[in-house]
Amino acid sequence: EIVLTQSPGTLSLSPGERATLSCRASQTINSIHLAWYQKKPGQGPRLLIYAASSRATGIPDRFSGSGSGTDFTLTINRLEPEDFAIYYCQQYGGSPSFTFGPGTKIDIK
Amino acid sequence: QVHLEESGGGVVRPGGSLRLSCPASGFVFGSFGMHWLRQSPGKGLEWLSFINYDGSKTYYRDSVRGRFTISRDNAKNTLYLQLSSLRIDDTAMYYCAKAPNAGGYFHFWGQGTLVTVSS
């Protein structure tokens, strides 16, 4: 099973700053099978990015995804107050099989 | 817009059963596969099960196969998850999620329903 590792565990930033979140896979994965989600307390996760770099419908363009192979990045430009949340990466391994990373929390500095 | 709303969670003894429901709206329910997932503090987010658009194909993660059963009623636009032989480590928030047309991700999620397994 492919293991996803996210870093850092917590990112302390101020509104207006840029957030750079990392997701590393234990094996090479197909970029089309890598997604990112935002999770806020009391809510279900919200799809942000699929296929590593495609924004989901309604997601602001300050969110962008990149990467390939084993290293993927979610970048949030100009953090807004509503962006302080936990972010998860997820990969699809066929069969079907899906795994998530442990998450990166962005909190207010 | 897409709306999914899980219900049926609660407190149950080890070995007990529960049936979770997920009524859906805002899309043609009978045209899409659906998933169940859960999140617990100890294990993070876990995919549990998938059912295809007409219910003819189902898939499970190993740890729940034989204990959990996914089903759907397209006439009622509702997804179900029957939980049986529950264990303490099944304690989690359970989510239903809509599959996309294609791709291995989770397009829309509900807000979740909490299942607590405790003696």
PDB file of C-alpha atoms in Angstrom:
ATOM      1  CA  GLU A   1       0.000   0.000   0.000  1.00  0.00           C
ATOM      2  CA  ILE A   2       1.281   3.450  -0.884  1.00  0.00           C
ATOM      3  CA  VAL A   3       1.878   5.640   2.166  1.00  0.00           C
ATOM      4  CA  LEU A   4       1.480   9.402   1.930  1.00  0.00           C
ATOM      5  CA  THR A   5       3.495  11.693   4.195  1.00  0.00           C
ATOM      6  CA  GLN A   6       2.582  15.357   4.592  1.00  0.00           C
ATOM      7  CA  SER A   7       4.792  18.149   5.841  1.00  0.00           C
ATOM      8  CA  PRO A   8       4.861  20.216   7.827  1.00  0.00           C
ATOM      9  CA  GLY A   9       2.385  18.923  10.383  1.00  0.00           C
ATOM     10  CA  THR A  10       1.429  22.470  11.292  1.00  0.00           C
ATOM     11  CA  LEU A  11       2.017  25.729   9.447  1.00  0.00           C
ATOM     12  CA  SER A  12       1.591  28.997  11.340  1.00  0.00           C
ATOM     13  CA  LEU A  13       0.962  31.868   8.961  1.00  0.00           C
ATOM     14  CA  SER A  14      -0.741  35.242   8.766  1.00  0.00           C
ATOM     15  CA  PRO A  15      -3.528  36.229   6.376  1.00  0.00           C
ATOM     16  CA  GLY A  16      -2.057  37.395   3.102  1.00  0.00           C
ATOM     17  CA  GLU A  17       0.944  35.062   3.286  1.00  0.00           C
ATOM     18  CA  ARG A  18       1.613  32.109   1.009  1.00  0.00           C
ATOM     19  CA  ALA A  19       1.258  28.524   2.217  1.00  0.00           C
ATOM     20  CA  THR A  20       3.260  25.710   0.677  1.00  0.00           C
ATOM     21  CA  LEU A  21       2.191  22.194   1.686  1.00  0.00           C
ATOM     22  CA  SER A  22       4.050  19.029   0.753  1.00  0.00           C
ATOM     23  CA  CYS A  23       2.757  15.510   0.106  1.00  0.00           C
ATOM     24  CA  ARG A  24       5.267  12.737  -0.491  1.00  0.00           C
ATOM     25  CA  ALA A  25       4.354   9.227  -1.635  1.00  0.00           C
ATOM     26  CA  SER A  26       6.263   6.072  -0.691  1.00  0.00           C
ATOM     27  CA  GLN A  27       6.161   5.004  -4.361  1.00  0.00           C
ATOM     28  CA  THR A  28       5.696   6.770  -7.664  1.00  0.00           C
ATOM     29  CA  ILE A  29       2.051   7.505  -8.352  1.00  0.00           C
ATOM     30  CA  ASN A  30       0.237   8.621 -11.460  1.00  0.00           C
ATOM     31  CA  SER A  31      -0.442  12.337 -11.134  1.00  0.00           C
ATOM     32  CA  ILE A  32      -4.027  11.868 -12.270  1.00  0.00           C
ATOM     33  CA  HIS A  33      -4.605   9.926  -9.056  1.00  0.00           C
ATOM     34  CA  LEU A  34      -3.538  12.635  -6.597  1.00  0.00           C
ATOM     35  CA  ALA A  35      -6.077  14.953  -4.934  1.00  0.00           C
ATOM     36  CA  TRP A  36      -6.144  17.585  -2.181  1.00  0.00           C
ATOM     37  CA  TYR A  37      -8.942  18.366   0.294  1.00  0.00           C
ATOM     38  CA  GLN A  38      -9.681  21.065   2.855  1.00  0.00           C
ATOM     39  CA  LYS A  39     -11.276  20.078   6.173  1.00  0.00           C
ATOM     40  CA  LYS A  40     -12.876  22.434   8.674  1.00  0.00           C
ATOM     41  CA  PRO A  41     -14.364  21.466  12.050  1.00  0.00           C
ATOM     42  CA  GLY A  42     -17.912  20.190  11.813  1.00  0.00           C
ATOM     43  CA  GLN A  43     -17.765  19.893   8.025  1.00  0.00           C
ATOM     44  CA  GLY A  44     -16.950  17.140   5.597  1.00  0.00           C
ATOM     45  CA  PRO A  45     -13.795  17.474   3.512  1.00  0.00           C
ATOM     46  CA  ARG A  46     -14.004  19.705   0.446  1.00  0.00           C
ATOM     47  CA  LEU A  47     -12.284  18.739  -2.791  1.00  0.00           C
ATOM     48  CA  LEU A  48      -9.791  21.427  -3.864  1.00  0.00           C
ATOM     49  CA  ILE A  49      -7.522  19.827  -6.449  1.00  0.00           C
ATOM     50  CA  TYR A  50      -7.736  16.619  -8.478  1.00  0.00           C
ATOM     51  CA  ALA A  51      -5.296  15.085 -10.953  1.00  0.00           C
ATOM     52  CA  ALA A  52      -2.528  16.880  -9.017  1.00  0.00           C
ATOM     53  CA  SER A  53      -3.154  20.292 -10.579  1.00  0.00           C
ATOM     54  CA  SER A  54      -6.790  20.668 -11.673  1.00  0.00           C
ATOM     55  CA  ARG A  55      -8.922  22.936  -9.506  1.00  0.00           C
ATOM     56  CA  ALA A  56     -12.347  21.629  -8.578  1.00  0.00           C
ATOM     57  CA  THR A  57     -15.399  23.638  -9.527  1.00  0.00           C
ATOM     58  CA  GLY A  58     -15.754  26.809  -7.479  1.00  0.00           C
ATOM     59  CA  ILE A  59     -12.277  26.687  -5.959  1.00  0.00           C
ATOM     60  CA  PRO A  60     -10.540  30.103  -6.009  1.00  0.00           C
ATOM     61  CA  ASP A  61      -7.468  30.434  -8.176  1.00  0.00           C
ATOM     62  CA  ARG A  62      -5.288  31.223  -5.148  1.00  0.00           C
ATOM     63  CA  PHE A  63      -5.247  27.421  -4.682  1.00  0.00           C
ATOM     64  CA  SER A  64      -2.882  25.551  -6.986  1.00  0.00           C
ATOM     65  CA  GLY A  65      -1.441  22.058  -7.122  1.00  0.00           C
ATOM     66  CA  SER A  66       1.729  20.777  -8.700  1.00  0.00           C
ATOM     67  CA  GLY A  67       4.126  17.863  -8.683  1.00  0.00           C
ATOM     68  CA  SER A  68       4.709  14.445 -10.122  1.00  0.00           C
ATOM     69  CA  GLY A  69       6.224  11.090  -9.268  1.00  0.00           C
ATOM     70  CA  THR A  70       6.466  11.000  -5.490  1.00  0.00           C
ATOM     71  CA  ASP A  71       6.427  14.718  -4.621  1.00  0.00           C
ATOM     72  CA  PHE A  72       3.365  16.923  -4.772  1.00  0.00           C
ATOM     73  CA  THR A  73       2.656  20.430  -3.533  1.00  0.00           C
ATOM     74  CA  LEU A  74      -0.427  22.448  -2.668  1.00  0.00           C
ATOM     75  CA  THR A  75       0.152  26.196  -2.737  1.00  0.00           C
ATOM     76  CA  ILE A  76      -2.263  28.743  -1.341  1.00  0.00           C
ATOM     77  CA  ASN A  77      -1.428  32.299  -2.367  1.00  0.00           C
ATOM     78  CA  ARG A  78      -2.561  35.231  -0.216  1.00  0.00           C
ATOM     79  CA  LEU A  79      -4.200  33.295   2.615  1.00  0.00           C
ATOM     80  CA  GLU A  80      -7.726  34.386   3.414  1.00  0.00           C
ATOM     81  CA  PRO A  81      -9.239  33.966   6.922  1.00  0.00           C
ATOM     82  CA  GLU A  82     -11.402  31.088   5.665  1.00  0.00           C
ATOM     83  CA  ASP A  83      -8.315  29.144   4.494  1.00  0.00           C
ATOM     84  CA  PHE A  84      -7.172  28.284   8.021  1.00  0.00           C
ATOM     85  CA  ALA A  85      -8.024  24.602   8.147  1.00  0.00           C
ATOM     86  CA  ILE A  86      -6.511  21.137   7.762  1.00  0.00           C
ATOM     87  CA  TYR A  87      -5.417  19.971   4.315  1.00  0.00           C
ATOM     88  CA  TYR A  88      -5.139  16.356   3.200  1.00  0.00           C
ATOM     89  CA  CYS A  89      -3.650  14.752   0.138  1.00  0.00           C
ATOM     90  CA  GLN A  90      -5.127  11.515  -1.195  1.00  0.00           C
ATOM     91  CA  GLN A  91      -4.096   8.972  -3.809  1.00  0.00           C
ATOM     92  CA  TYR A  92      -5.965   6.300  -5.706  1.00  0.00           C
ATOM     93  CA  GLY A  93      -4.150   3.003  -6.052  1.00  0.00           C
ATOM     94  CA  GLY A  94      -6.586   0.959  -8.112  1.00  0.00           C
ATOM     95  CA  SER A  95      -8.387  -2.261  -7.005  1.00  0.00           C
ATOM     96  CA  PRO A  96      -9.972   0.066  -5.657  1.00  0.00           C
ATOM     97  CA  SER A  97      -7.683   1.376  -2.946  1.00  0.00           C
ATOM     98  CA  PHE A  98      -7.479   4.906  -1.605  1.00  0.00           C
ATOM     99  CA  THR A  99      -5.113   6.360   0.962  1.00  0.00           C
ATOM    100  CA  PHE A 100      -4.856   9.743   2.653  1.00  0.00           C
ATOM    101  CA  GLY A 101      -1.978  11.628   4.160  1.00  0.00           C
ATOM    102  CA  PRO A 102      -2.093  12.579   7.868  1.00  0.00           C
ATOM    103  CA  GLY A 103      -2.839  16.218   7.075  1.00  0.00           C
ATOM    104  CA  THR A 104      -1.255  19.648   7.451  1.00  0.00           C
ATOM    105  CA  LYS A 105      -2.932  22.152   9.715  1.00  0.00           C
ATOM    106  CA  ILE A 106      -2.671  25.825   8.799  1.00  0.00           C
ATOM    107  CA  ASP A 107      -3.257  27.980  11.836  1.00  0.00           C
ATOM    108  CA  ILE A 108      -3.175  31.706  12.397  1.00  0.00           C
ATOM    109  CA  LYS A 109       0.176  33.079  13.510  1.00  0.00           C
TER     110      LYS A 109
ATOM    111  CA  GLN B   1     -26.073  22.093  -5.648  1.00  0.00           C
ATOM    112  CA  VAL B   2     -24.990  18.660  -4.439  1.00  0.00           C
ATOM    113  CA  HIS B   3     -26.176  17.830  -0.937  1.00  0.00           C
ATOM    114  CA  LEU B   4     -25.392  14.712   1.059  1.00  0.00           C
ATOM    115  CA  GLU B   5     -26.582  14.291   4.623  1.00  0.00           C
ATOM    116  CA  GLU B   6     -25.562  11.282   6.680  1.00  0.00           C
ATOM    117  CA  SER B   7     -27.663  10.004   9.558  1.00  0.00           C
ATOM    118  CA  GLY B   8     -28.003   6.927  11.733  1.00  0.00           C
ATOM    119  CA  GLY B   9     -24.932   7.262  13.894  1.00  0.00           C
ATOM    120  CA  GLY B  10     -25.020   6.767  17.631  1.00  0.00           C
ATOM    121  CA  VAL B  11     -23.597   4.860  20.559  1.00  0.00           C
ATOM    122  CA  VAL B  12     -23.511   1.086  20.256  1.00  0.00           C
ATOM    123  CA  ARG B  13     -21.969  -1.779  22.241  1.00  0.00           C
ATOM    124  CA  PRO B  14     -19.148  -3.867  20.785  1.00  0.00           C
ATOM    125  CA  GLY B  15     -20.666  -6.540  18.585  1.00  0.00           C
ATOM    126  CA  GLY B  16     -23.674  -4.371  17.838  1.00  0.00           C
ATOM    127  CA  SER B  17     -25.083  -3.049  14.588  1.00  0.00           C
ATOM    128  CA  LEU B  18     -26.125   0.248  13.041  1.00  0.00           C
ATOM    129  CA  ARG B  19     -27.472   1.342   9.681  1.00  0.00           C
ATOM    130  CA  LEU B  20     -26.237   4.615   8.248  1.00  0.00           C
ATOM    131  CA  SER B  21     -28.183   6.493   5.592  1.00  0.00           C
ATOM    132  CA  CYS B  22     -27.134   9.174   3.152  1.00  0.00           C
ATOM    133  CA  PRO B  23     -29.948  10.822   1.179  1.00  0.00           C
ATOM    134  CA  ALA B  24     -28.612  12.730  -1.819  1.00  0.00           C
ATOM    135  CA  SER B  25     -29.867  15.654  -3.857  1.00  0.00           C
ATOM    136  CA  GLY B  26     -28.643  18.099  -6.480  1.00  0.00           C
ATOM    137  CA  PHE B  27     -27.475  15.523  -9.001  1.00  0.00           C
ATOM    138  CA  VAL B  28     -28.738  12.442 -10.831  1.00  0.00           C
ATOM    139  CA  PHE B  29     -28.048   9.986  -8.009  1.00  0.00           C
ATOM    140  CA  GLY B  30     -28.573   6.872 -10.120  1.00  0.00           C
ATOM    141  CA  SER B  31     -25.812   7.894 -12.530  1.00  0.00           C
ATOM    142  CA  PHE B  32     -22.912   8.019 -10.060  1.00  0.00           C
ATOM    143  CA  GLY B  33     -20.940   5.673  -7.879  1.00  0.00           C
ATOM    144  CA  MET B  34     -20.856   6.451  -4.177  1.00  0.00           C
ATOM    145  CA  HIS B  35     -18.397   5.908  -1.346  1.00  0.00           C
ATOM    146  CA  TRP B  36     -18.349   5.614   2.417  1.00  0.00           C
ATOM    147  CA  LEU B  37     -15.317   6.847   4.366  1.00  0.00           C
ATOM    148  CA  ARG B  38     -14.550   7.517   7.996  1.00  0.00           C
ATOM    149  CA  GLN B  39     -12.233   9.584  10.144  1.00  0.00           C
ATOM    150  CA  SER B  40     -11.037   8.662  13.594  1.00  0.00           C
ATOM    151  CA  PRO B  41      -8.373  10.379  15.697  1.00  0.00           C
ATOM    152  CA  GLY B  42      -6.189   7.305  15.676  1.00  0.00           C
ATOM    153  CA  LYS B  43      -6.352   6.352  12.018  1.00  0.00           C
ATOM    154  CA  GLY B  44      -7.087   9.545  10.129  1.00  0.00           C
ATOM    155  CA  LEU B  45      -9.192   9.411   6.976  1.00  0.00           C
ATOM    156  CA  GLU B  46     -10.001   5.921   5.664  1.00  0.00           C
ATOM    157  CA  TRP B  47     -11.872   4.818   2.599  1.00  0.00           C
ATOM    158  CA  LEU B  48     -14.326   2.047   3.491  1.00  0.00           C
ATOM    159  CA  SER B  49     -16.479   1.038   0.563  1.00  0.00           C
ATOM    160  CA  PHE B  50     -17.673   1.881  -2.950  1.00  0.00           C
ATOM    161  CA  ILE B  51     -20.839   0.994  -4.833  1.00  0.00           C
ATOM    162  CA  ASN B  52     -21.274   1.599  -8.530  1.00  0.00           C
ATOM    163  CA  TYR B  53     -24.147   3.553 -10.051  1.00  0.00           C
ATOM    164  CA  ASP B  54     -26.685   0.714 -10.183  1.00  0.00           C
ATOM    165  CA  GLY B  55     -25.500  -1.263  -7.159  1.00  0.00           C
ATOM    166  CA  SER B  56     -24.227  -4.201  -9.185  1.00  0.00           C
ATOM    167  CA  LYS B  57     -20.632  -3.810  -7.965  1.00  0.00           C
ATOM    168  CA  THR B  58     -19.382  -3.233  -4.442  1.00  0.00           C
ATOM    169  CA  TYR B  59     -15.903  -2.989  -2.956  1.00  0.00           C
ATOM    170  CA  TYR B  60     -14.592  -2.854   0.618  1.00  0.00           C
ATOM    171  CA  ARG B  61     -11.396  -2.261   2.493  1.00  0.00           C
ATOM    172  CA  ASP B  62     -10.108  -5.461   4.056  1.00  0.00           C
ATOM    173  CA  SER B  63     -10.779  -4.479   7.671  1.00  0.00           C
ATOM    174  CA  VAL B  64     -14.534  -4.070   7.118  1.00  0.00           C
ATOM    175  CA  ARG B  65     -15.242  -6.687   4.450  1.00  0.00           C
ATOM    176  CA  GLY B  66     -17.749  -9.183   5.820  1.00  0.00           C
ATOM    177  CA  ARG B  67     -18.866  -6.797   8.596  1.00  0.00           C
ATOM    178  CA  PHE B  68     -20.068  -3.753   6.650  1.00  0.00           C
ATOM    179  CA  THR B  69     -22.484  -3.783   3.709  1.00  0.00           C
ATOM    180  CA  ILE B  70     -22.968  -0.915   1.277  1.00  0.00           C
ATOM    181  CA  SER B  71     -26.208  -0.595  -0.669  1.00  0.00           C
ATOM    182  CA  ARG B  72     -28.290   2.008  -2.446  1.00  0.00           C
ATOM    183  CA  ASP B  73     -31.885   2.715  -3.379  1.00  0.00           C
ATOM    184  CA  ASN B  74     -31.893   4.811  -6.545  1.00  0.00           C
ATOM    185  CA  ALA B  75     -35.649   5.320  -6.341  1.00  0.00           C
ATOM    186  CA  LYS B  76     -35.126   7.022  -2.973  1.00  0.00           C
ATOM    187  CA  ASN B  77     -31.820   8.721  -3.918  1.00  0.00           C
ATOM    188  CA  THR B  78     -30.289   7.190  -0.807  1.00  0.00           C
ATOM    189  CA  LEU B  79     -27.041   5.411   0.031  1.00  0.00           C
ATOM    190  CA  TYR B  80     -26.735   3.055   2.992  1.00  0.00           C
ATOM    191  CA  LEU B  81     -24.049   1.407   5.072  1.00  0.00           C
ATOM    192  CA  GLN B  82     -24.990  -1.477   7.349  1.00  0.00           C
ATOM    193  CA  LEU B  83     -22.453  -1.824  10.151  1.00  0.00           C
ATOM    194  CA  SER B  84     -22.315  -5.151  11.990  1.00  0.00           C
ATOM    195  CA  SER B  85     -20.008  -6.858  14.497  1.00  0.00           C
ATOM    196  CA  LEU B  86     -18.841  -3.412  15.512  1.00  0.00           C
ATOM    197  CA  ARG B  87     -15.545  -3.041  17.337  1.00  0.00           C
ATOM    198  CA  ILE B  88     -14.186  -0.290  19.546  1.00  0.00           C
ATOM    199  CA  ASP B  89     -11.841   0.805  16.765  1.00  0.00           C
ATOM    200  CA  ASP B  90     -14.796   1.392  14.440  1.00  0.00           C
ATOM    201  CA  THR B  91     -15.495   4.527  16.466  1.00  0.00           C
ATOM    202  CA  ALA B  92     -15.287   7.387  13.980  1.00  0.00           C
ATOM    203  CA  MET B  93     -17.101  10.044  12.024  1.00  0.00           C
ATOM    204  CA  TYR B  94     -18.594   8.364   8.963  1.00  0.00           C
ATOM    205  CA  TYR B  95     -18.949  10.226   5.665  1.00  0.00           C
ATOM    206  CA  CYS B  96     -20.649   9.468   2.392  1.00  0.00           C
ATOM    207  CA  ALA B  97     -19.108  10.905  -0.743  1.00  0.00           C
ATOM    208  CA  LYS B  98     -20.048  11.159  -4.397  1.00  0.00           C
ATOM    209  CA  ALA B  99     -17.685   9.719  -6.972  1.00  0.00           C
ATOM    210  CA  PRO B 100     -16.836  11.796 -10.052  1.00  0.00           C
ATOM    211  CA  ASN B 101     -17.596  10.713 -13.620  1.00  0.00           C
ATOM    212  CA  ALA B 102     -14.084   9.377 -13.781  1.00  0.00           C
ATOM    213  CA  GLY B 103     -11.134   9.527 -11.471  1.00  0.00           C
ATOM    214  CA  GLY B 104     -10.087   8.214  -8.117  1.00  0.00           C
ATOM    215  CA  TYR B 105     -11.138  11.053  -5.869  1.00  0.00           C
ATOM    216  CA  PHE B 106     -14.152  12.103  -3.798  1.00  0.00           C
ATOM    217  CA  HIS B 107     -16.131  14.828  -5.472  1.00  0.00           C
ATOM    218  CA  PHE B 108     -18.533  15.929  -2.735  1.00  0.00           C
ATOM    219  CA  TRP B 109     -18.834  14.882   0.904  1.00  0.00           C
ATOM    220  CA  GLY B 110     -21.542  15.024   3.517  1.00  0.00           C
ATOM    221  CA  GLN B 111     -21.016  16.477   6.978  1.00  0.00           C
ATOM    222  CA  GLY B 112     -20.724  13.082   8.622  1.00  0.00           C
ATOM    223  CA  THR B 113     -22.454  11.064  11.318  1.00  0.00           C
ATOM    224  CA  LEU B 114     -20.670   9.953  14.487  1.00  0.00           C
ATOM    225  CA  VAL B 115     -20.513   6.293  15.443  1.00  0.00           C
ATOM    226  CA  THR B 116     -19.255   5.498  18.933  1.00  0.00           C
ATOM    227  CA  VAL B 117     -18.618   1.881  19.891  1.00  0.00           C
ATOM    228  CA  SER B 118     -18.295   1.602  23.631  1.00  0.00           C
ATOM    229  CA  SER B 119     -19.074  -0.861  26.378  1.00  0.00           C
TER     230      SER B 119
END
